[in-house]
Amino acid sequence: MAATLCVKLLPKQGWLPLTQSVRHGSKAVTRHKRPMHILKQKLMAVTKYIPPAPLAPPGAYPSKSKKVQEDNPLMLVMKRDLKKVFRECKMIAVVQNSACNAEDMLILKHRLYKHDISVKFFSNQVVRSFLNDSIYSNMAPLFIGPTVLIVSKEPKAKEMLRTLRASPQMTLLGACIENTLLSAQGVVNFSKLPSVSVVRGELVGGLTMLTSRTASMLQHHPAHLSALLQQYVKQQSSDDSAEGAPKAEEAT
C-alpha cells in the first residue's frame, strides 16, 4: 500500500509542470542620456575631422600650359587689323552702342568722317584676346556689351565729343589717347586743353621774354657805366673851357 502511494506521488521522468511562475526582479529604466551642451556641440562641429579630397589621377585634367582652343583664321585676321589700328591711331575711343539703328549709325559715320575720324567694329572676344597680350590690357574692362571703336590718327577729342552729343544712343566709356588711358571725364578735360600750336606759341613767347630780360639785365650795368663816363667827360671839358677863358683875358 505504501509502495503504491509512493509510486503515484513521484513525478514521472521527463514531466514538466504546465505553468511556471517567474518573478522578475528588474526595475523600470528611468535614467536617460543627458543632451550635450550647446557649446560642446559647437566645439565638436568645429573640431570635426574632414578628410582631404582624393587627388585626381595624373592625366585626368588637361595641362594649363597647353592652349585649349586655337584661334581660327578669321580671328587671326581681325586681330591683325586691330593691331594695325592701335599702331597707327593716336586716339582710340570705346563707345557703347545702346540700340542705335542703321540710319543713325550711317549719319554718325558721315559726321565723324568730316573730321577724319572713323568707326570700327570688332567683337569683344577678338578685342579681349588681343588686349590680354598687349600693353593696352587695362582697356579690357571697357568692352562689355555692344561696343564700337572711334579712331583717328590725330587726337581730335573735341570734334568727337561735339559729334557724339547729337547721338544720345552712343555713350562714351573711355579712350586711349597717345598711349594714355582716360576715362570719359578725362576725355572731356583733354578736349578743353589748347592745341599744340597755341602751346608752342606760348612757350616760344615765354622763352623770348626771358632771354630779352636777361639781355637787358646784362646790358644795364655797362650802359650805366658808359653814361657816367660820358657825363664825367662833359664835366671835365666844361671845367677846362672855364679855366681857359680867364687866362686869355689876362693876356690881353
mmCIF file of N, CA and C in Angstrom, residues 131-186:
data_model
loop_
_atom_site.group_PDB
_atom_site.id
_atom_site.type_symbol
_atom_site.label_atom_id
_atom_site.label_comp_id
_atom_site.label_asym_id
_atom_site.label_seq_id
_atom_site.Cartn_x
_atom_site.Cartn_y
_atom_site.Cartn_z
ATOM 1 N N LEU A 131 43.931 92.306 -76.376
ATOM 2 C CA LEU A 131 44.383 93.148 -75.267
ATOM 3 C C LEU A 131 45.120 92.362 -74.195
ATOM 4 N N ASN A 132 44.793 91.087 -74.024
ATOM 5 C CA ASN A 132 45.450 90.296 -72.972
ATOM 6 C C ASN A 132 46.939 90.136 -73.218
ATOM 7 N N ASP A 133 47.366 90.199 -74.469
ATOM 8 C CA ASP A 133 48.769 90.006 -74.806
ATOM 9 C C ASP A 133 49.445 91.302 -75.242
ATOM 10 N N SER A 134 48.872 92.453 -74.905
ATOM 11 C CA SER A 134 49.432 93.734 -75.328
ATOM 12 C C SER A 134 49.584 94.651 -74.118
ATOM 13 N N ILE A 135 50.149 95.829 -74.384
ATOM 14 C CA ILE A 135 50.346 96.816 -73.309
ATOM 15 C C ILE A 135 49.055 97.564 -72.972
ATOM 16 N N TYR A 136 48.003 97.337 -73.756
ATOM 17 C CA TYR A 136 46.723 98.005 -73.522
ATOM 18 C C TYR A 136 45.758 97.103 -72.745
ATOM 19 N N SER A 137 46.272 96.226 -71.895
ATOM 20 C CA SER A 137 45.418 95.263 -71.183
ATOM 21 C C SER A 137 44.451 95.943 -70.218
ATOM 22 N N ASN A 138 44.765 97.169 -69.762
ATOM 23 C CA ASN A 138 43.865 97.857 -68.834
ATOM 24 C C ASN A 138 42.570 98.332 -69.496
ATOM 25 N N MET A 139 42.491 98.267 -70.821
ATOM 26 C CA MET A 139 41.266 98.663 -71.514
ATOM 27 C C MET A 139 40.241 97.533 -71.589
ATOM 28 N N ALA A 140 40.617 96.332 -71.174
ATOM 29 C CA ALA A 140 39.716 95.174 -71.305
ATOM 30 C C ALA A 140 38.389 95.353 -70.572
ATOM 31 N N PRO A 141 38.330 95.951 -69.347
ATOM 32 C CA PRO A 141 37.021 96.114 -68.682
ATOM 33 C C PRO A 141 36.043 97.019 -69.422
ATOM 34 N N LEU A 142 36.496 97.811 -70.384
ATOM 35 C CA LEU A 142 35.579 98.695 -71.113
ATOM 36 C C LEU A 142 34.726 97.947 -72.123
ATOM 37 N N PHE A 143 35.175 96.788 -72.545
ATOM 38 C CA PHE A 143 34.480 96.066 -73.605
ATOM 39 C C PHE A 143 33.474 95.095 -72.990
ATOM 40 N N ILE A 144 32.335 95.635 -72.577
ATOM 41 C CA ILE A 144 31.225 94.861 -72.015
ATOM 42 C C ILE A 144 29.971 95.224 -72.803
ATOM 43 N N GLY A 145 29.349 94.248 -73.392
ATOM 44 C CA GLY A 145 28.160 94.510 -74.185
ATOM 45 C C GLY A 145 28.516 95.015 -75.571
ATOM 46 N N PRO A 146 27.527 95.552 -76.311
ATOM 47 C CA PRO A 146 27.787 96.056 -77.668
ATOM 48 C C PRO A 146 28.604 97.345 -77.646
ATOM 49 N N THR A 147 29.798 97.297 -78.184
ATOM 50 C CA THR A 147 30.696 98.451 -78.197
ATOM 51 C C THR A 147 31.255 98.647 -79.603
ATOM 52 N N VAL A 148 31.651 99.888 -79.896
ATOM 53 C CA VAL A 148 32.307 100.231 -81.157
ATOM 54 C C VAL A 148 33.541 101.065 -80.834
ATOM 55 N N LEU A 149 34.467 101.115 -81.778
ATOM 56 C CA LEU A 149 35.688 101.901 -81.629
ATOM 57 C C LEU A 149 35.621 103.111 -82.548
ATOM 58 N N ILE A 150 35.923 104.277 -81.993
ATOM 59 C CA ILE A 150 36.027 105.515 -82.774
ATOM 60 C C ILE A 150 37.491 105.922 -82.752
ATOM 61 N N VAL A 151 38.123 105.873 -83.917
ATOM 62 C CA VAL A 151 39.571 106.043 -84.001
ATOM 63 C C VAL A 151 39.900 107.181 -84.959
ATOM 64 N N SER A 152 41.083 107.757 -84.727
ATOM 65 C CA SER A 152 41.613 108.791 -85.617
ATOM 66 C C SER A 152 43.125 108.826 -85.451
ATOM 67 N N LYS A 153 43.799 109.245 -86.515
ATOM 68 C CA LYS A 153 45.257 109.288 -86.478
ATOM 69 C C LYS A 153 45.786 110.463 -85.672
ATOM 70 N N GLU A 154 44.959 111.447 -85.408
ATOM 71 C CA GLU A 154 45.330 112.586 -84.581
ATOM 72 C C GLU A 154 44.336 112.693 -83.424
ATOM 73 N N PRO A 155 44.763 113.142 -82.257
ATOM 74 C CA PRO A 155 43.839 113.251 -81.114
ATOM 75 C C PRO A 155 42.834 114.385 -81.299
ATOM 76 N N LYS A 156 41.648 114.048 -81.794
ATOM 77 C CA LYS A 156 40.594 115.031 -82.035
ATOM 78 C C LYS A 156 39.429 114.754 -81.091
ATOM 79 N N ALA A 157 39.683 114.951 -79.808
ATOM 80 C CA ALA A 157 38.661 114.663 -78.797
ATOM 81 C C ALA A 157 37.525 115.680 -78.837
ATOM 82 N N LYS A 158 37.845 116.933 -79.113
ATOM 83 C CA LYS A 158 36.813 117.971 -79.123
ATOM 84 C C LYS A 158 35.802 117.720 -80.240
ATOM 85 N N GLU A 159 36.273 117.393 -81.419
ATOM 86 C CA GLU A 159 35.362 117.122 -82.538
ATOM 87 C C GLU A 159 34.530 115.864 -82.281
ATOM 88 N N MET A 160 35.149 114.847 -81.680
ATOM 89 C CA MET A 160 34.414 113.612 -81.400
ATOM 90 C C MET A 160 33.296 113.855 -80.386
ATOM 91 N N LEU A 161 33.584 114.581 -79.312
ATOM 92 C CA LEU A 161 32.555 114.854 -78.307
ATOM 93 C C LEU A 161 31.434 115.710 -78.872
ATOM 94 N N ARG A 162 31.781 116.673 -79.714
ATOM 95 C CA ARG A 162 30.751 117.518 -80.323
ATOM 96 C C ARG A 162 29.835 116.691 -81.218
ATOM 97 N N THR A 163 30.382 115.703 -81.900
ATOM 98 C CA THR A 163 29.564 114.854 -82.772
ATOM 99 C C THR A 163 28.724 113.868 -81.967
ATOM 100 N N LEU A 164 29.269 113.336 -80.882
ATOM 101 C CA LEU A 164 28.526 112.364 -80.078
ATOM 102 C C LEU A 164 27.360 112.989 -79.320
ATOM 103 N N ARG A 165 27.388 114.305 -79.122
ATOM 104 C CA ARG A 165 26.254 114.956 -78.436
ATOM 105 C C ARG A 165 24.973 114.825 -79.247
ATOM 106 N N ALA A 166 25.084 114.719 -80.555
ATOM 107 C CA ALA A 166 23.900 114.595 -81.415
ATOM 108 C C ALA A 166 23.393 113.161 -81.491
ATOM 109 N N SER A 167 24.099 112.213 -80.882
ATOM 110 C CA SER A 167 23.683 110.802 -80.896
ATOM 111 C C SER A 167 23.570 110.309 -79.466
ATOM 112 N N PRO A 168 22.399 110.445 -78.840
ATOM 113 C CA PRO A 168 22.264 110.032 -77.428
ATOM 114 C C PRO A 168 22.370 108.518 -77.237
ATOM 115 N N GLN A 169 22.242 107.726 -78.312
ATOM 116 C CA GLN A 169 22.357 106.272 -78.158
ATOM 117 C C GLN A 169 23.798 105.821 -77.948
ATOM 118 N N MET A 170 24.748 106.691 -78.273
ATOM 119 C CA MET A 170 26.162 106.348 -78.151
ATOM 120 C C MET A 170 26.722 106.991 -76.893
ATOM 121 N N THR A 171 27.253 106.159 -75.995
ATOM 122 C CA THR A 171 27.779 106.619 -74.708
ATOM 123 C C THR A 171 29.271 106.358 -74.651
ATOM 124 N N LEU A 172 30.035 107.399 -74.384
ATOM 125 C CA LEU A 172 31.492 107.258 -74.300
ATOM 126 C C LEU A 172 31.870 106.589 -72.980
ATOM 127 N N LEU A 173 32.658 105.511 -73.064
ATOM 128 C CA LEU A 173 33.115 104.790 -71.871
ATOM 129 C C LEU A 173 34.535 105.168 -71.465
ATOM 130 N N GLY A 174 35.375 105.420 -72.407
ATOM 131 C CA GLY A 174 36.768 105.755 -72.136
ATOM 132 C C GLY A 174 37.524 105.822 -73.448
ATOM 133 N N ALA A 175 38.807 106.171 -73.350
ATOM 134 C CA ALA A 175 39.612 106.292 -74.572
ATOM 135 C C ALA A 175 41.079 106.134 -74.220
ATOM 136 N N CYS A 176 41.838 105.799 -75.231
ATOM 137 C CA CYS A 176 43.298 105.748 -75.137
ATOM 138 C C CYS A 176 43.847 106.789 -76.110
ATOM 139 N N ILE A 177 44.362 107.883 -75.572
ATOM 140 C CA ILE A 177 44.854 108.988 -76.385
ATOM 141 C C ILE A 177 46.346 109.119 -76.172
ATOM 142 N N GLU A 178 47.098 108.896 -77.226
ATOM 143 C CA GLU A 178 48.562 108.978 -77.201
ATOM 144 C C GLU A 178 49.128 108.080 -76.098
ATOM 145 N N ASN A 179 48.672 106.811 -76.116
ATOM 146 C CA ASN A 179 49.129 105.777 -75.186
ATOM 147 C C ASN A 179 48.835 106.111 -73.726
ATOM 148 N N THR A 180 47.774 106.890 -73.495
ATOM 149 C CA THR A 180 47.342 107.229 -72.144
ATOM 150 C C THR A 180 45.873 106.864 -72.001
ATOM 151 N N LEU A 181 45.559 106.018 -71.020
ATOM 152 C CA LEU A 181 44.183 105.582 -70.804
ATOM 153 C C LEU A 181 43.422 106.644 -70.018
ATOM 154 N N LEU A 182 42.290 107.119 -70.570
ATOM 155 C CA LEU A 182 41.496 108.178 -69.963
ATOM 156 C C LEU A 182 40.063 107.700 -69.798
ATOM 157 N N SER A 183 39.421 108.190 -68.738
ATOM 158 C CA SER A 183 38.000 107.935 -68.541
ATOM 159 C C SER A 183 37.185 108.909 -69.381
ATOM 160 N N ALA A 184 35.853 108.793 -69.270
ATOM 161 C CA ALA A 184 35.009 109.712 -70.043
ATOM 162 C C ALA A 184 35.226 111.155 -69.611
ATOM 163 N N GLN A 185 35.332 111.394 -68.307
ATOM 164 C CA GLN A 185 35.598 112.751 -67.822
ATOM 165 C C GLN A 185 37.002 113.196 -68.196
ATOM 166 N N GLY A 186 37.938 112.257 -68.219
ATOM 167 C CA GLY A 186 39.295 112.602 -68.643
ATOM 168 C C GLY A 186 39.353 113.040 -70.094
#
